[in-house]
Amino acid sequence: MVEKLDYTQQNTWSFTSGQQQSPIALSVASSQVVEAPDLFEWQVPYYGEMLSDQGNNMQLTGKGFAKLDRRHYRFVQLHFHAPAEHTIEGQQPVMEWHFVHENALGQKAVVAVTAIIGQANPQLDQLLAAFVPNTALPVPEDVLLTTLLPTKGLIYRYIGSLTTPPLSEGVEWFVAAEPLTVSAQQLAQYRELFPQDNNRALQALNQRAIMGYDLNGK
Ligand SMILES: [Zn+2]
């Protein structure tokens, strides 16, 4: 069995520092918005390869390379939160997808994309079809993830933490304002597998600055 993190007891999760935690509430009004059409460079296609049950969500490890703000990162894994962890303009989308990256120094950067109800998402269909509870298995066909990555709209960027223990700080967050969509049926299917909410409560901003990078630029 996979050990399940208890989100009803998250106030008992321990952390070593506590001034730069995630998630947070995001809005244009609280951000400094600049044009940055070259913020992201999706260099080598992202593929998901191995799908595993993490107890509260599923995780897809894979490969891919990008430049995030001109620095090289390797895509490590994608996992899911339902409902979303960050709020955007006071709204909490039904899901948030975390693309976890690491650079050569071991520094972490997460590209987060939320999802609202709308058109079905083909990649989520592939994952729901491949998922087997309590296991870690290669997906039958590699799942192309590049098309899920943000290429337009506003990207919020701030320095935060992991949202699960050990809640380590120094994580760079890039959160897309523009959501993906999943169908109501996909969400229902996902929530049947993972009925417990796995969103950490909003954390205090404290002295941090939030940047808003406009990918549309110019
Ligand atoms: Zn996450």
XYZ file of C-alpha atoms and ligand atoms in Angstrom:
219
model
C 0.000 0.000 0.000
C 1.073 3.552 -0.655
C 1.284 5.680 2.470
C -1.296 8.413 2.201
C -0.646 11.974 3.294
C -3.531 13.179 5.497
C -4.716 16.561 4.201
C -7.179 16.917 7.085
C -4.159 17.118 9.438
C -1.995 19.478 7.390
C -1.638 21.929 10.277
C 0.499 19.238 11.961
C 2.936 18.943 9.025
C 6.336 20.065 10.241
C 8.675 22.388 8.396
C 12.029 23.905 9.206
C 11.427 27.436 7.999
C 8.131 29.131 7.348
C 8.364 32.509 5.694
C 8.321 31.478 2.045
C 5.689 28.774 1.768
C 3.368 27.677 -1.040
C 0.663 27.850 -2.283
C -0.408 31.497 -2.242
C -3.199 33.652 -3.656
C -2.248 35.194 -7.008
C -3.717 38.231 -8.717
C -2.685 40.871 -11.222
C -3.283 43.569 -8.609
C -0.653 42.087 -6.273
C 1.926 41.449 -9.020
C 4.416 43.468 -10.937
C 3.580 42.744 -14.577
C 6.239 42.916 -17.294
C 6.408 41.719 -20.898
C 8.461 38.546 -21.240
C 7.717 36.683 -24.488
C 10.921 34.624 -24.038
C 10.347 33.484 -20.459
C 10.010 29.850 -21.502
C 11.783 27.907 -24.191
C 10.400 24.373 -24.489
C 13.463 22.798 -26.050
C 13.119 19.021 -26.094
C 9.602 17.517 -26.106
C 8.219 16.443 -22.747
C 7.125 12.830 -22.475
C 5.560 10.963 -19.582
C 6.856 7.425 -19.177
C 6.137 5.916 -15.749
C 2.806 6.331 -13.954
C 2.560 5.702 -10.226
C 0.017 5.868 -7.404
C 1.142 8.380 -4.768
C -1.829 7.738 -2.482
C -3.376 11.195 -2.874
C -2.656 11.631 -6.556
C -0.975 10.066 -9.529
C 2.506 10.954 -10.665
C 4.003 10.684 -14.115
C 7.777 10.693 -14.378
C 9.332 11.457 -17.712
C 11.815 13.431 -19.717
C 12.099 16.809 -21.396
C 14.290 19.898 -21.400
C 13.514 23.596 -21.219
C 14.971 26.984 -20.510
C 13.043 28.706 -17.739
C 14.058 32.357 -17.695
C 17.170 31.493 -19.718
C 18.367 28.769 -17.330
C 18.497 25.082 -18.212
C 16.088 22.717 -16.491
C 15.213 19.066 -16.843
C 11.591 17.964 -16.532
C 11.343 15.324 -13.799
C 7.692 14.547 -13.098
C 4.110 15.709 -13.375
C 1.592 15.218 -10.571
C -1.879 16.472 -9.812
C -3.808 18.378 -7.188
C -7.611 18.517 -6.951
C -8.806 21.123 -6.295
C -6.099 23.633 -7.290
C -3.598 24.824 -4.675
C -2.963 28.366 -5.920
C -5.932 30.666 -6.335
C -5.997 33.056 -9.289
C -7.971 36.270 -8.922
C -9.760 34.666 -5.987
C -10.866 31.637 -8.001
C -9.904 28.056 -7.197
C -9.815 25.904 -10.349
C -10.848 22.218 -10.120
C -7.303 20.901 -10.697
C -3.692 22.039 -10.708
C -0.976 20.185 -12.596
C 2.599 20.482 -11.341
C 5.441 20.018 -13.799
C 8.447 19.595 -11.501
C 11.842 20.564 -12.918
C 15.384 20.403 -11.649
C 18.583 22.052 -12.826
C 22.182 20.804 -12.667
C 22.538 22.285 -9.167
C 19.499 20.366 -7.920
C 17.390 23.522 -7.662
C 13.688 22.945 -8.207
C 11.294 24.902 -10.386
C 7.624 24.028 -10.770
C 5.567 25.067 -13.771
C 1.962 24.935 -12.573
C -1.051 24.896 -14.848
C -4.595 24.899 -13.500
C -7.622 23.263 -15.107
C -11.259 24.273 -15.303
C -14.240 22.314 -16.623
C -14.571 22.396 -20.409
C -13.266 20.277 -23.280
C -11.855 16.856 -22.378
C -8.080 16.701 -22.061
C -6.585 13.941 -24.256
C -3.515 13.401 -22.073
C -5.636 12.989 -18.963
C -7.647 10.349 -20.843
C -4.437 8.465 -21.625
C -3.380 8.624 -17.980
C -6.750 7.605 -16.556
C -6.797 4.643 -18.941
C -3.275 3.577 -17.931
C -3.558 4.127 -14.174
C -3.527 1.068 -11.915
C -3.968 1.730 -8.170
C -1.081 0.841 -5.829
C 1.433 0.333 -8.603
C 4.090 2.079 -10.659
C 3.981 1.026 -14.301
C 5.336 2.317 -17.594
C 2.509 3.863 -19.614
C 1.694 1.722 -22.697
C 2.497 4.641 -24.987
C 4.620 7.614 -23.972
C 2.357 10.571 -23.211
C 3.329 13.765 -25.030
C 3.111 16.579 -22.500
C 4.647 19.521 -24.386
C 1.264 20.780 -25.643
C 0.107 21.245 -22.030
C 2.873 23.727 -21.241
C 2.060 27.433 -21.248
C 2.871 29.462 -24.377
C 0.609 32.465 -23.888
C -1.009 34.633 -21.261
C 0.333 35.691 -17.907
C 2.745 33.625 -15.824
C 3.000 34.387 -12.123
C 6.429 33.838 -10.674
C 7.493 33.823 -7.045
C 9.794 31.980 -4.651
C 8.026 29.421 -2.485
C 8.170 25.879 -1.215
C 7.136 22.313 -1.890
C 3.448 21.964 -0.944
C 3.919 18.534 0.634
C 6.304 17.566 3.471
C 9.179 18.347 3.878
C 7.781 21.696 2.552
C 11.323 22.741 1.606
C 11.741 26.357 0.523
C 13.765 27.796 -2.341
C 11.397 26.411 -4.969
C 10.832 28.676 -7.941
C 7.176 28.779 -9.020
C 5.809 29.649 -12.449
C 1.995 29.529 -12.341
C 0.044 30.035 -15.573
C -2.979 32.315 -15.300
C -4.548 30.689 -18.337
C -6.159 27.342 -17.428
C -6.285 24.044 -19.277
C -9.623 22.274 -19.463
C -10.788 18.833 -18.382
C -14.291 17.480 -18.889
C -16.709 17.039 -15.979
C -16.582 13.316 -16.687
C -12.771 13.225 -16.495
C -12.816 15.097 -13.223
C -15.419 12.691 -11.826
C -13.304 9.736 -12.938
C -10.202 11.256 -11.337
C -12.034 12.079 -8.097
C -13.326 8.519 -7.918
C -9.691 7.385 -7.780
C -8.622 10.227 -5.450
C -11.642 11.357 -3.426
C -9.691 13.251 -0.768
C -8.838 16.876 -1.581
C -5.049 17.190 -1.858
C -4.622 20.937 -1.890
C -2.536 22.529 0.829
C -4.128 25.593 2.470
C -3.070 29.038 1.195
C 0.047 30.393 2.912
C 0.996 33.943 3.867
C 2.830 35.984 1.237
C 4.976 37.741 3.855
C 7.634 39.959 2.272
C 7.703 38.270 -1.119
C 7.284 39.927 -4.486
C 5.122 38.307 -7.166
C 6.089 38.931 -10.759
C 3.657 38.603 -13.645
C 5.323 37.733 -16.954
C 3.221 38.441 -20.010
C 4.188 35.846 -22.638
C 2.234 37.660 -25.331
C 4.596 40.588 -24.885
C 4.916 43.568 -27.154
Zn 2.336 19.534 -6.322
